[in-house]
Coordinates of C-alpha atoms (C1' of nucleotides) in Angstrom, one line a residue:
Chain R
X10 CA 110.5 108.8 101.2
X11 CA 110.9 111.8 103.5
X12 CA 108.6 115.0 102.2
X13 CA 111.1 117.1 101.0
X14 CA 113.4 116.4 98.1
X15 CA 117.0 116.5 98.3
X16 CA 118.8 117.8 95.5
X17 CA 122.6 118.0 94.9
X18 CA 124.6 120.2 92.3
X19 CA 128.0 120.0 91.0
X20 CA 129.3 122.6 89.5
X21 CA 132.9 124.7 89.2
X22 CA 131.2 128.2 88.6
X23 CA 129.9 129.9 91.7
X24 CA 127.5 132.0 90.1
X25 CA 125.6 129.0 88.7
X26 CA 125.4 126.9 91.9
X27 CA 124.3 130.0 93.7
X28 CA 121.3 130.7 91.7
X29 CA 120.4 127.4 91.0
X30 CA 120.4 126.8 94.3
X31 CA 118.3 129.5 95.3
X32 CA 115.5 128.8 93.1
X33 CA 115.2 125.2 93.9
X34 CA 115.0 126.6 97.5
X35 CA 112.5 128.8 96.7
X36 CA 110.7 125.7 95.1
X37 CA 111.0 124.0 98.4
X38 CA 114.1 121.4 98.0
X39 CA 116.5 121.1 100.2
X40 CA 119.8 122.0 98.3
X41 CA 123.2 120.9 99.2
X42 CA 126.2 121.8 96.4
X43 CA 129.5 120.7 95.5
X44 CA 132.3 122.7 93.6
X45 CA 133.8 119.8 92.0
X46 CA 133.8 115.4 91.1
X47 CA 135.1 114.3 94.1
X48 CA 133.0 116.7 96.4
X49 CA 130.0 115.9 94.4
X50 CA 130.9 111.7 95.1
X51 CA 131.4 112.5 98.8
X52 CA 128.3 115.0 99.4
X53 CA 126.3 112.5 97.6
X54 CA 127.5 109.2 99.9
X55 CA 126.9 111.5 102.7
X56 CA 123.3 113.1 102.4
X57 CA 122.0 110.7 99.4
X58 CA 119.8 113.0 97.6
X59 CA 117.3 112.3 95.6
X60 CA 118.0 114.3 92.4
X61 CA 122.2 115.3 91.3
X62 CA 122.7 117.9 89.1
X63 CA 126.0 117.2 87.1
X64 CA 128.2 119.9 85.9
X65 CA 129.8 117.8 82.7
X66 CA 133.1 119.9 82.7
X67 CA 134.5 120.4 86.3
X68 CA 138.3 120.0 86.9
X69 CA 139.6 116.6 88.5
X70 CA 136.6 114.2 87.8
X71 CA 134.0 115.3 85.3
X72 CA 130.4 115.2 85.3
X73 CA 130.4 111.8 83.1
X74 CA 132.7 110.3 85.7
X75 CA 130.2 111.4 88.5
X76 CA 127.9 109.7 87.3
X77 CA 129.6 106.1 86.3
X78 CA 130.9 106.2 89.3
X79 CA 127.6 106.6 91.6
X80 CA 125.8 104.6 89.1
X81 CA 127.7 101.5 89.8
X82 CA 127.1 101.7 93.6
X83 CA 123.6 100.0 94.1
X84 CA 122.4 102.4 96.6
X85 CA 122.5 105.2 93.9
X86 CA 120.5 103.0 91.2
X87 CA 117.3 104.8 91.9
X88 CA 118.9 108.1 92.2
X89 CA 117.9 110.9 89.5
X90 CA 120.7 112.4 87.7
X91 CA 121.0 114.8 85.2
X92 CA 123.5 116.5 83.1
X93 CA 123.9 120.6 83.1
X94 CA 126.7 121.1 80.3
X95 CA 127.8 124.1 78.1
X96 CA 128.8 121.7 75.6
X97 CA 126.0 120.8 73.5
X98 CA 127.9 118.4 71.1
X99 CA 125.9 116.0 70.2
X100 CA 128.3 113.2 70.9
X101 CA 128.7 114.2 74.7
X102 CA 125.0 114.3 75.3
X103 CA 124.5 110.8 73.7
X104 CA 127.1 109.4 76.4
X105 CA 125.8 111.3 79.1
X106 CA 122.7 109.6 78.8
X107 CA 123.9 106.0 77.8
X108 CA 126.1 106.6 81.1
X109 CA 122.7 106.3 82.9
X110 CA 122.3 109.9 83.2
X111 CA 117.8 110.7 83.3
X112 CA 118.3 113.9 81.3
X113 CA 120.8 116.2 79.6
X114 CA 120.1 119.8 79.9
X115 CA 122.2 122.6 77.8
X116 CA 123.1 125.9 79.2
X117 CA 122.3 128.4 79.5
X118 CA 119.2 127.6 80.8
X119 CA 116.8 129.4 82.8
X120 CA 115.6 128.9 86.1
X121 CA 112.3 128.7 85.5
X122 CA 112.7 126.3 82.6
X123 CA 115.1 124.2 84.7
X124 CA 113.1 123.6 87.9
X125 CA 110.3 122.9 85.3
X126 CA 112.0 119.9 84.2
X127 CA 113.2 119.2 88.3
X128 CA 109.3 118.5 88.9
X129 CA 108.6 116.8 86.1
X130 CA 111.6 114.2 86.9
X131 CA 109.9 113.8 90.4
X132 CA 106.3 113.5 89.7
X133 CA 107.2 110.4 87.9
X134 CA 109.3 109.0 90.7
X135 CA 106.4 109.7 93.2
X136 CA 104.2 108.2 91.1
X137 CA 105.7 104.5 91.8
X138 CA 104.2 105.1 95.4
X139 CA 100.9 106.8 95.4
X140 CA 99.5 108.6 98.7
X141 CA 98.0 105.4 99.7
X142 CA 99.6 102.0 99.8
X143 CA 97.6 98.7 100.3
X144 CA 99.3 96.1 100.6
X145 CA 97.1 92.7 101.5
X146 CA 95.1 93.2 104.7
X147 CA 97.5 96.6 105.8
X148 CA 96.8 99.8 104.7
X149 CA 98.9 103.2 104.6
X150 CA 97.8 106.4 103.6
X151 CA 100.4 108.6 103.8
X152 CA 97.7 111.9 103.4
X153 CA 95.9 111.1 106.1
X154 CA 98.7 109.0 108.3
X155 CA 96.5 106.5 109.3
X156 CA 97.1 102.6 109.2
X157 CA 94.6 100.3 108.8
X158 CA 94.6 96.5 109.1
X159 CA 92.2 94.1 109.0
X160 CA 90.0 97.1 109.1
X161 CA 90.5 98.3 112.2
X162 CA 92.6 101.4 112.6
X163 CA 96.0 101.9 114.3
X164 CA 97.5 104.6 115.7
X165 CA 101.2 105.1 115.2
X166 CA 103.2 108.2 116.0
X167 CA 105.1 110.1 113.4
X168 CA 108.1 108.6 113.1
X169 CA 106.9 105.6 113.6
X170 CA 104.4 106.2 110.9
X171 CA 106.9 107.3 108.3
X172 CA 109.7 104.2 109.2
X173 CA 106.8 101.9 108.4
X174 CA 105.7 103.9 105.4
X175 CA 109.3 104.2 104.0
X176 CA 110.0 100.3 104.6
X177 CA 106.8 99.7 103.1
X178 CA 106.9 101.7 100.1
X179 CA 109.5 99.2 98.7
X180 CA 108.3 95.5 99.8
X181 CA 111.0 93.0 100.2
X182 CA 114.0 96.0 99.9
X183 CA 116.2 96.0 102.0
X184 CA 116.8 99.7 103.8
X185 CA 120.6 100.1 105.3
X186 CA 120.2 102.1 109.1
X187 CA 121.8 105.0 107.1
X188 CA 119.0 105.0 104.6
X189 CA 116.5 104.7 107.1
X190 CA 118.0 107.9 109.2
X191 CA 118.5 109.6 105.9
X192 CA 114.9 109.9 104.8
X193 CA 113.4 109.8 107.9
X194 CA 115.5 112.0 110.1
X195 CA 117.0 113.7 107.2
X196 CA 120.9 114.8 107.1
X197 CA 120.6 117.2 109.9
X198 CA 119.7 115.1 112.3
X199 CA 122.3 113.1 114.1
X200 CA 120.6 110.1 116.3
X201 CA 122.2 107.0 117.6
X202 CA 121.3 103.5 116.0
X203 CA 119.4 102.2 119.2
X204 CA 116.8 104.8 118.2
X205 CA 115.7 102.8 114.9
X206 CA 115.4 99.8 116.9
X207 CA 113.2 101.5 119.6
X208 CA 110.6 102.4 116.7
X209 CA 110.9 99.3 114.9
X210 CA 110.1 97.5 118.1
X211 CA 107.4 100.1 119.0
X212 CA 105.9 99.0 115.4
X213 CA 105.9 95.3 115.7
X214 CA 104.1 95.9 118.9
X215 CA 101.2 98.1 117.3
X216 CA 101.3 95.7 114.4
X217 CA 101.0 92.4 115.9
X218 CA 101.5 91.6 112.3
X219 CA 105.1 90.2 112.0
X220 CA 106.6 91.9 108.8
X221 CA 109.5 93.5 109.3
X222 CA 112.3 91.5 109.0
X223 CA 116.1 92.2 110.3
X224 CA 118.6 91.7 108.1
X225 CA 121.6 91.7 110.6
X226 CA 124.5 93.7 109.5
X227 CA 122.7 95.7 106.8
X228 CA 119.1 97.0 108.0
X229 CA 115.1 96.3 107.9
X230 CA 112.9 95.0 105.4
X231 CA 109.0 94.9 105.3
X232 CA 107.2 92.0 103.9
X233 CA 103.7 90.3 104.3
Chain A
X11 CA 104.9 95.5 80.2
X12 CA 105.3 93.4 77.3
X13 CA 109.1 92.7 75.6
X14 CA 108.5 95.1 72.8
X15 CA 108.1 99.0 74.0
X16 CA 105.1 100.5 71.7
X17 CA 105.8 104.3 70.8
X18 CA 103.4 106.7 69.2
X19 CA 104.7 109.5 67.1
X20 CA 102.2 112.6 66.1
X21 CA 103.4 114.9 64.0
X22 CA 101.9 116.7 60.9
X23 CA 105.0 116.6 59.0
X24 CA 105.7 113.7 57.0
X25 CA 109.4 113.9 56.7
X26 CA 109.7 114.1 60.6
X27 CA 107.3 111.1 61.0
X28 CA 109.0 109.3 58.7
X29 CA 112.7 109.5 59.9
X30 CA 111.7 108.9 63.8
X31 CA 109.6 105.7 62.5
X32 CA 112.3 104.4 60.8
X33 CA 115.1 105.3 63.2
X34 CA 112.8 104.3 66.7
X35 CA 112.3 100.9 64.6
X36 CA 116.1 100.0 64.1
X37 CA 116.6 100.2 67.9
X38 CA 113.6 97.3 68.2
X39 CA 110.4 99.5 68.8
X40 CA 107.1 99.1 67.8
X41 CA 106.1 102.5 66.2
X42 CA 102.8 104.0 65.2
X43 CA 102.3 107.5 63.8
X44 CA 99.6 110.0 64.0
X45 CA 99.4 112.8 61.5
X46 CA 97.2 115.1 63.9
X47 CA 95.8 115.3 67.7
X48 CA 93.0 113.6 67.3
X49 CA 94.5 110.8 65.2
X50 CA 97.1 110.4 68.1
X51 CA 94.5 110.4 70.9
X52 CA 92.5 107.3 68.9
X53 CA 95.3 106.2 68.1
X54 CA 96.8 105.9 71.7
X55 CA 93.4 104.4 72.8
X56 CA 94.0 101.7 70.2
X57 CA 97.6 100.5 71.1
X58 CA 98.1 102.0 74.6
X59 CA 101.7 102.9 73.7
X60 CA 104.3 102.6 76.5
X61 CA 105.3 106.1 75.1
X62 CA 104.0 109.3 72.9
X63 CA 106.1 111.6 71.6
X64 CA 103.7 114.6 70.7
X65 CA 104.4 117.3 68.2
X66 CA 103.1 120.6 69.6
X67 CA 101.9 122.3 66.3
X68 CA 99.7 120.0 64.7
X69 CA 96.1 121.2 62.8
X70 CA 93.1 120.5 65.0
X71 CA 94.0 119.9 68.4
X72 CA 98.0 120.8 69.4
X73 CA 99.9 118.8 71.5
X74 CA 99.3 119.9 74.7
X75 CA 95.7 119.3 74.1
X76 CA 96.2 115.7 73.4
X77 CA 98.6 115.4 76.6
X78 CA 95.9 116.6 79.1
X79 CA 93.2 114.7 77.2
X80 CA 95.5 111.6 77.6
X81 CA 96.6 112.7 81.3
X82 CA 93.1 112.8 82.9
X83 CA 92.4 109.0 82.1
X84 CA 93.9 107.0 84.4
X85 CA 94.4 104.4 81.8
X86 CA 97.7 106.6 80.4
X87 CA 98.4 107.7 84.2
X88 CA 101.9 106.5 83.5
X89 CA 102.2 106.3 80.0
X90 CA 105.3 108.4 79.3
X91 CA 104.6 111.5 77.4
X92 CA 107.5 114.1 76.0
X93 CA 106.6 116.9 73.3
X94 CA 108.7 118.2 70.1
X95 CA 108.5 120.8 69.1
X96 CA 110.3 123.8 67.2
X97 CA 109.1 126.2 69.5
X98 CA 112.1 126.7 71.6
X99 CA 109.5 129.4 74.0
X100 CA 110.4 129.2 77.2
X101 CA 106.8 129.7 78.1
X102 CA 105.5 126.9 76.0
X103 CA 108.2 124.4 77.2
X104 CA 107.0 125.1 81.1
X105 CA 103.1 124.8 80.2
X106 CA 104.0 121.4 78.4
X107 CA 106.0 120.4 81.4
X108 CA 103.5 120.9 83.6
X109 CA 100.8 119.4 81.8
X110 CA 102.5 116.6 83.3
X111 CA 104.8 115.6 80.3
X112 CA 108.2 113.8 81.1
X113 CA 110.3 115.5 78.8
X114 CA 110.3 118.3 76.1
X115 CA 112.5 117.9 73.2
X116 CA 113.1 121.2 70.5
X117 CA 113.4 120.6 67.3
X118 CA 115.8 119.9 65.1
X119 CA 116.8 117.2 66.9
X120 CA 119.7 114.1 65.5
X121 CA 117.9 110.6 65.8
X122 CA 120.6 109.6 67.5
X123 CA 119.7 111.9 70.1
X124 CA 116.2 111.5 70.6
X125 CA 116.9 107.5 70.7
X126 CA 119.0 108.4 73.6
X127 CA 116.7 109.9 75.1
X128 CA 113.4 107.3 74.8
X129 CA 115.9 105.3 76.2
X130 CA 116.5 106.8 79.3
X131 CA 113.1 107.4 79.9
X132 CA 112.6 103.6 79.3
X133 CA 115.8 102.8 81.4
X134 CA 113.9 103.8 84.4
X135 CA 110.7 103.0 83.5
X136 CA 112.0 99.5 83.5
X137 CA 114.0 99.9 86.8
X138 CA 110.8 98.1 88.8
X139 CA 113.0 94.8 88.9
X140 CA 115.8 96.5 90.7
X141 CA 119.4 94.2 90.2
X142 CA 119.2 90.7 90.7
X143 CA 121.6 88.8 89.5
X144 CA 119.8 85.0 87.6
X145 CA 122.3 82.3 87.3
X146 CA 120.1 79.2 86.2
X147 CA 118.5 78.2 89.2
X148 CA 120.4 80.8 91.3
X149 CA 118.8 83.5 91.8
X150 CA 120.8 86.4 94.1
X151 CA 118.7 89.6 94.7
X152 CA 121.1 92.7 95.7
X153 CA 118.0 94.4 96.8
X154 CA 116.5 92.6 98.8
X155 CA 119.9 90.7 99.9
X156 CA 117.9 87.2 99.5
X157 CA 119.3 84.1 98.0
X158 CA 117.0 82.2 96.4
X159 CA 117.8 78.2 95.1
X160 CA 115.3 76.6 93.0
X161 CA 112.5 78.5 94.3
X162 CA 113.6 78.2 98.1
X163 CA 115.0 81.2 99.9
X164 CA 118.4 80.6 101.7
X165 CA 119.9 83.0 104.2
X166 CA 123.4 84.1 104.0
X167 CA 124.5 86.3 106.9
X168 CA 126.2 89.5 105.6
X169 CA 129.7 88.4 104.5
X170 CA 129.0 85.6 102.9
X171 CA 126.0 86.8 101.1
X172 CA 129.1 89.4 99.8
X173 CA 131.1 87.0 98.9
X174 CA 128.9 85.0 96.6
X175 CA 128.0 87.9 95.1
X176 CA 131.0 89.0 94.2
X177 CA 132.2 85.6 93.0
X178 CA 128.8 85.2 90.8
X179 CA 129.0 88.7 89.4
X180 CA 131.7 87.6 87.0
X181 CA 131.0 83.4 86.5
X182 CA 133.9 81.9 85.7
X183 CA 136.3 84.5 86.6
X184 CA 139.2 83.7 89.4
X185 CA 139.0 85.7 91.8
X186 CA 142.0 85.9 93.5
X187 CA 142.7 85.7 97.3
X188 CA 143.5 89.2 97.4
X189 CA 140.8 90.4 95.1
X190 CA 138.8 88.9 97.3
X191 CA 140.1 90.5 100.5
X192 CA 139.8 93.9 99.2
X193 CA 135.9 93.7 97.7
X194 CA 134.1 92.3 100.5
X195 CA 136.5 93.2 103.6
X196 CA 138.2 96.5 102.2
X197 CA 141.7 97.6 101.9
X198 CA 141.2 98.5 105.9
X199 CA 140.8 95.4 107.7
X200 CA 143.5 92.8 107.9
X201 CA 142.2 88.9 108.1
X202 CA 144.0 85.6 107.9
X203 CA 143.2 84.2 104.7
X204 CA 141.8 80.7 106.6
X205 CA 138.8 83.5 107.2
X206 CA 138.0 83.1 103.4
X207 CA 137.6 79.3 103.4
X208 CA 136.1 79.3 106.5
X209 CA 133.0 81.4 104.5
X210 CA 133.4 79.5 101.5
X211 CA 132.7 76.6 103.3
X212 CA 129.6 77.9 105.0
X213 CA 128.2 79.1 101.8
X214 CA 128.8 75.5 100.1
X215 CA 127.3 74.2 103.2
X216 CA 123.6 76.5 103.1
X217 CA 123.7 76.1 99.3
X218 CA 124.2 72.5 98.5
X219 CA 124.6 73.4 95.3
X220 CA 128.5 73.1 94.2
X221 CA 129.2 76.3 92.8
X222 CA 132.5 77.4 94.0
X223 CA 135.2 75.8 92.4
X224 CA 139.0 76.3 94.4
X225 CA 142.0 76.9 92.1
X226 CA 144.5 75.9 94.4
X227 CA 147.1 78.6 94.9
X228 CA 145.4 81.2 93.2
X229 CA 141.6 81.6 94.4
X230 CA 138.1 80.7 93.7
X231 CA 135.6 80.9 91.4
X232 CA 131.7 81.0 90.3
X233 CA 130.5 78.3 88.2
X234 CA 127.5 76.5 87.5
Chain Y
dT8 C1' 155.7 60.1 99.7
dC9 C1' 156.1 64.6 100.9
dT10 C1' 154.8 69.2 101.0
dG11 C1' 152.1 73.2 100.6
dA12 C1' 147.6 74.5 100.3
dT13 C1' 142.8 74.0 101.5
dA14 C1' 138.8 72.0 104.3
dT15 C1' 136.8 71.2 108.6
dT16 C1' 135.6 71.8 113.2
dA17 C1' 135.3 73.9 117.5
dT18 C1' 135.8 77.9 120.0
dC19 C1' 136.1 82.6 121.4
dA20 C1' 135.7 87.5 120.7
dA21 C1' 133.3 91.1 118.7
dA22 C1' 129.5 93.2 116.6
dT23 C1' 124.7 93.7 116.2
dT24 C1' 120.1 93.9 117.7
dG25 C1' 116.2 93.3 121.2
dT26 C1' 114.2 95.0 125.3
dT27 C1' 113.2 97.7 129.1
dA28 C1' 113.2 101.7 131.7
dA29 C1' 114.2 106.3 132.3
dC30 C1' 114.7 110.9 130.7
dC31 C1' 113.5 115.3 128.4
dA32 C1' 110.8 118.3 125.6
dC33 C1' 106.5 119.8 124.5
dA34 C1' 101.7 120.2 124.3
dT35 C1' 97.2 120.0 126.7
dG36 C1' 93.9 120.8 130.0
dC37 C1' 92.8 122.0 134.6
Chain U
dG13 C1' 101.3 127.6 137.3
dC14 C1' 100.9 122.8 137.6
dA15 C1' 99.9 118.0 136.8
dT16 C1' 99.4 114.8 133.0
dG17 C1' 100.2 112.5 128.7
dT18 C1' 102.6 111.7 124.5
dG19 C1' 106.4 111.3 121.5
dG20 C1' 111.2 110.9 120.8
dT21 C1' 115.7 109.8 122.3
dT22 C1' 119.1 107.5 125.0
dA23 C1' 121.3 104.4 128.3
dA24 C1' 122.0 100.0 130.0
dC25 C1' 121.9 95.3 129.8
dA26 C1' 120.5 90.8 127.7
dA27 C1' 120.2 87.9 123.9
dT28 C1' 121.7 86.7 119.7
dT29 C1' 124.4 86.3 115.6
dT30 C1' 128.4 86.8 113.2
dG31 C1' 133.3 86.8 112.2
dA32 C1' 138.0 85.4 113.0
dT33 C1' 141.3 82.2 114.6
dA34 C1' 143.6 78.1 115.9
dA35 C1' 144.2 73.4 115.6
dT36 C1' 143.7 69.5 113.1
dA37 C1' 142.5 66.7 109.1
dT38 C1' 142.5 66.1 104.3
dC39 C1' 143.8 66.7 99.6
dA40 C1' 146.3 67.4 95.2
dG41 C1' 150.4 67.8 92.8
dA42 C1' 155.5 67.5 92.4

DNA sequence: TCTGATATTATCAAATTGTTAACCACATGC
DNA sequence: GCATGTGGTTAACAATTTGATAATATCAGA
């Protein structure tokens, strides 16, 4: 996963989405927003964030339907996603949550409070990969970016470095290309598909070590 | 992690313990209370719960206490720890956040509720085995789009590994020509329907296993 | 048996990926 | 300022795989 955090918010009021965003910039995320369901659906298919903020009341699709609809799409399985409602009726908030939702959250809430609760939501989720990876004879530490197999260092550059360490931080997953250029380019970016090839290549040659696989059609997969 | 999740309630109420017991119980958990801090840290020692649910007022050590006590052993590294309390602070609820608890619940809070919420947090705890579907001795992994047949992996190139999928995710359920069409080629595309048999048949072919059943004139279905 | 539907096979077109070389941007050291 | 090296991207072409179709054979039910 790419350093910085992607975070997505849905909501109807302009106000909110405004300061909300601004203090999960300050916090260092990178924010993108949507004003209602089906922007929210088509910001998150486009820049797949890590984290979506759900507005429960929004006009056209509401926050609940976001979120059955994202949650049914296997790519957004891992993705965080909480509720941010005024309603705080108890029945609501249990059906956010058995919807799949990670948290419910009742306004008003402050920011501080709020981005509180962001970072704890992510520490856990780091947590599944830890700064260094060791998996049989290969090593990864993301701190230092350094690769190690067999005990003998390699040297890979930094893109190559972080396709290997996203691929790797999920053994036997398979990452689609837009995944890959999602975390590793990020959204911004815009780079054509030969260039993932070209660094996967670049990495089989460093590694003489054969584990990344091609799934044609779909994308890469590391395994021993 | 074992079947049953263990959860460990501290609280120096009676009442409160009492109804969370009971209520965490009914939806299948193994509970064990604490009536202070440092009954819940030898307790935690004692049955390494997957989760703690902390009061923050208790007599002797508080709640926060007991959370960083826990937090610097690696041991309870990813135990999952949320506070209740009836300080609704702002300030309190951000130190016990970033003491590195997961979640921080105000009291009163409706059983019904705060079941919800353990299980979310245990929804993604759980979330290491990512979707695979397990049909007897068909195993098909979403994830890491493998097939695997009595403990041998089979290949599938893209389409068919689609197809299968979607004909295994409801066994026993016709799928119908067009149903077909539109799940694994879209509502786009345009192809003959001889293109469906023709995958069929390659998928009967790589798994030897006869699985797919034709309904002549109507479609085709999963079956053991 | 006849007929409509499906299975099979071979074949071709299209899509996807691998590979190499070249290019540009940028940093470094002389 | 100027050569040199490195990293990242792209273009161009080769190699490969996949997907779709047509043609023919086979099958099941009326």
């Amino acid at each position: 996963m790419s350093n910085v955090k992607k975070i997505l918010i849905a909501d109807d009021e302009p106000d909110i989405l405004e300061i909300i965003q601004f203090n999960l910039q300050q916090e260092g995320y990178e924010v993108f927003t949507a004003k209602n369901g089906d922007e929210a659906i088509e910001m998150a298919k486009k820049h797949l964030p890590n984290l979506i903020i759900l507005d429960i009341m929004m006009p056209g699709k509401n926050g609940i339907d976001v979120c059955n609809i994202l949650r049914m799409q296997p790519i957004f399985k891992e993705t965080l996603i909480v509720f941010l409602s005024a309603l705080s009726d108890e029945g609501t908030e249990i059906r956010g949550l058995e919807t799949g939702a990670d948290d419910y959250l009742t306004k008003p809430i402050s920011p501080k409070v709020l981005i509180s609760k962001v970072n704890a939501l992510f520490r856990r989720l780091n947590n599944e990969g830890g700064d260094l990876l060791q998996l049989g004879d290969l090593k990864i530490d993301r701190e230092k970016y350094l690769i190690n197999y067999q005990g003998s260092d390699i040297v890979l550059a930094r893109k190559e470095f972080e396709l290997l360490a996203l691929l790797a931080s999920k053994p036997g997953k398979v990452f689609l290309r837009n995944e890959i250029l999602n975390q590793v380019w990020g959204t911004e970016v815009i780079v054509g598909d030969r260039t993932i090839d070209v660094h996967i290549r670049k990495i089989r040659q460093k590694l003489d070590l054969d584990c990344i696989t091609t799934v044609k059609g779909v994308g890469y997969k590391f395994e021993l």
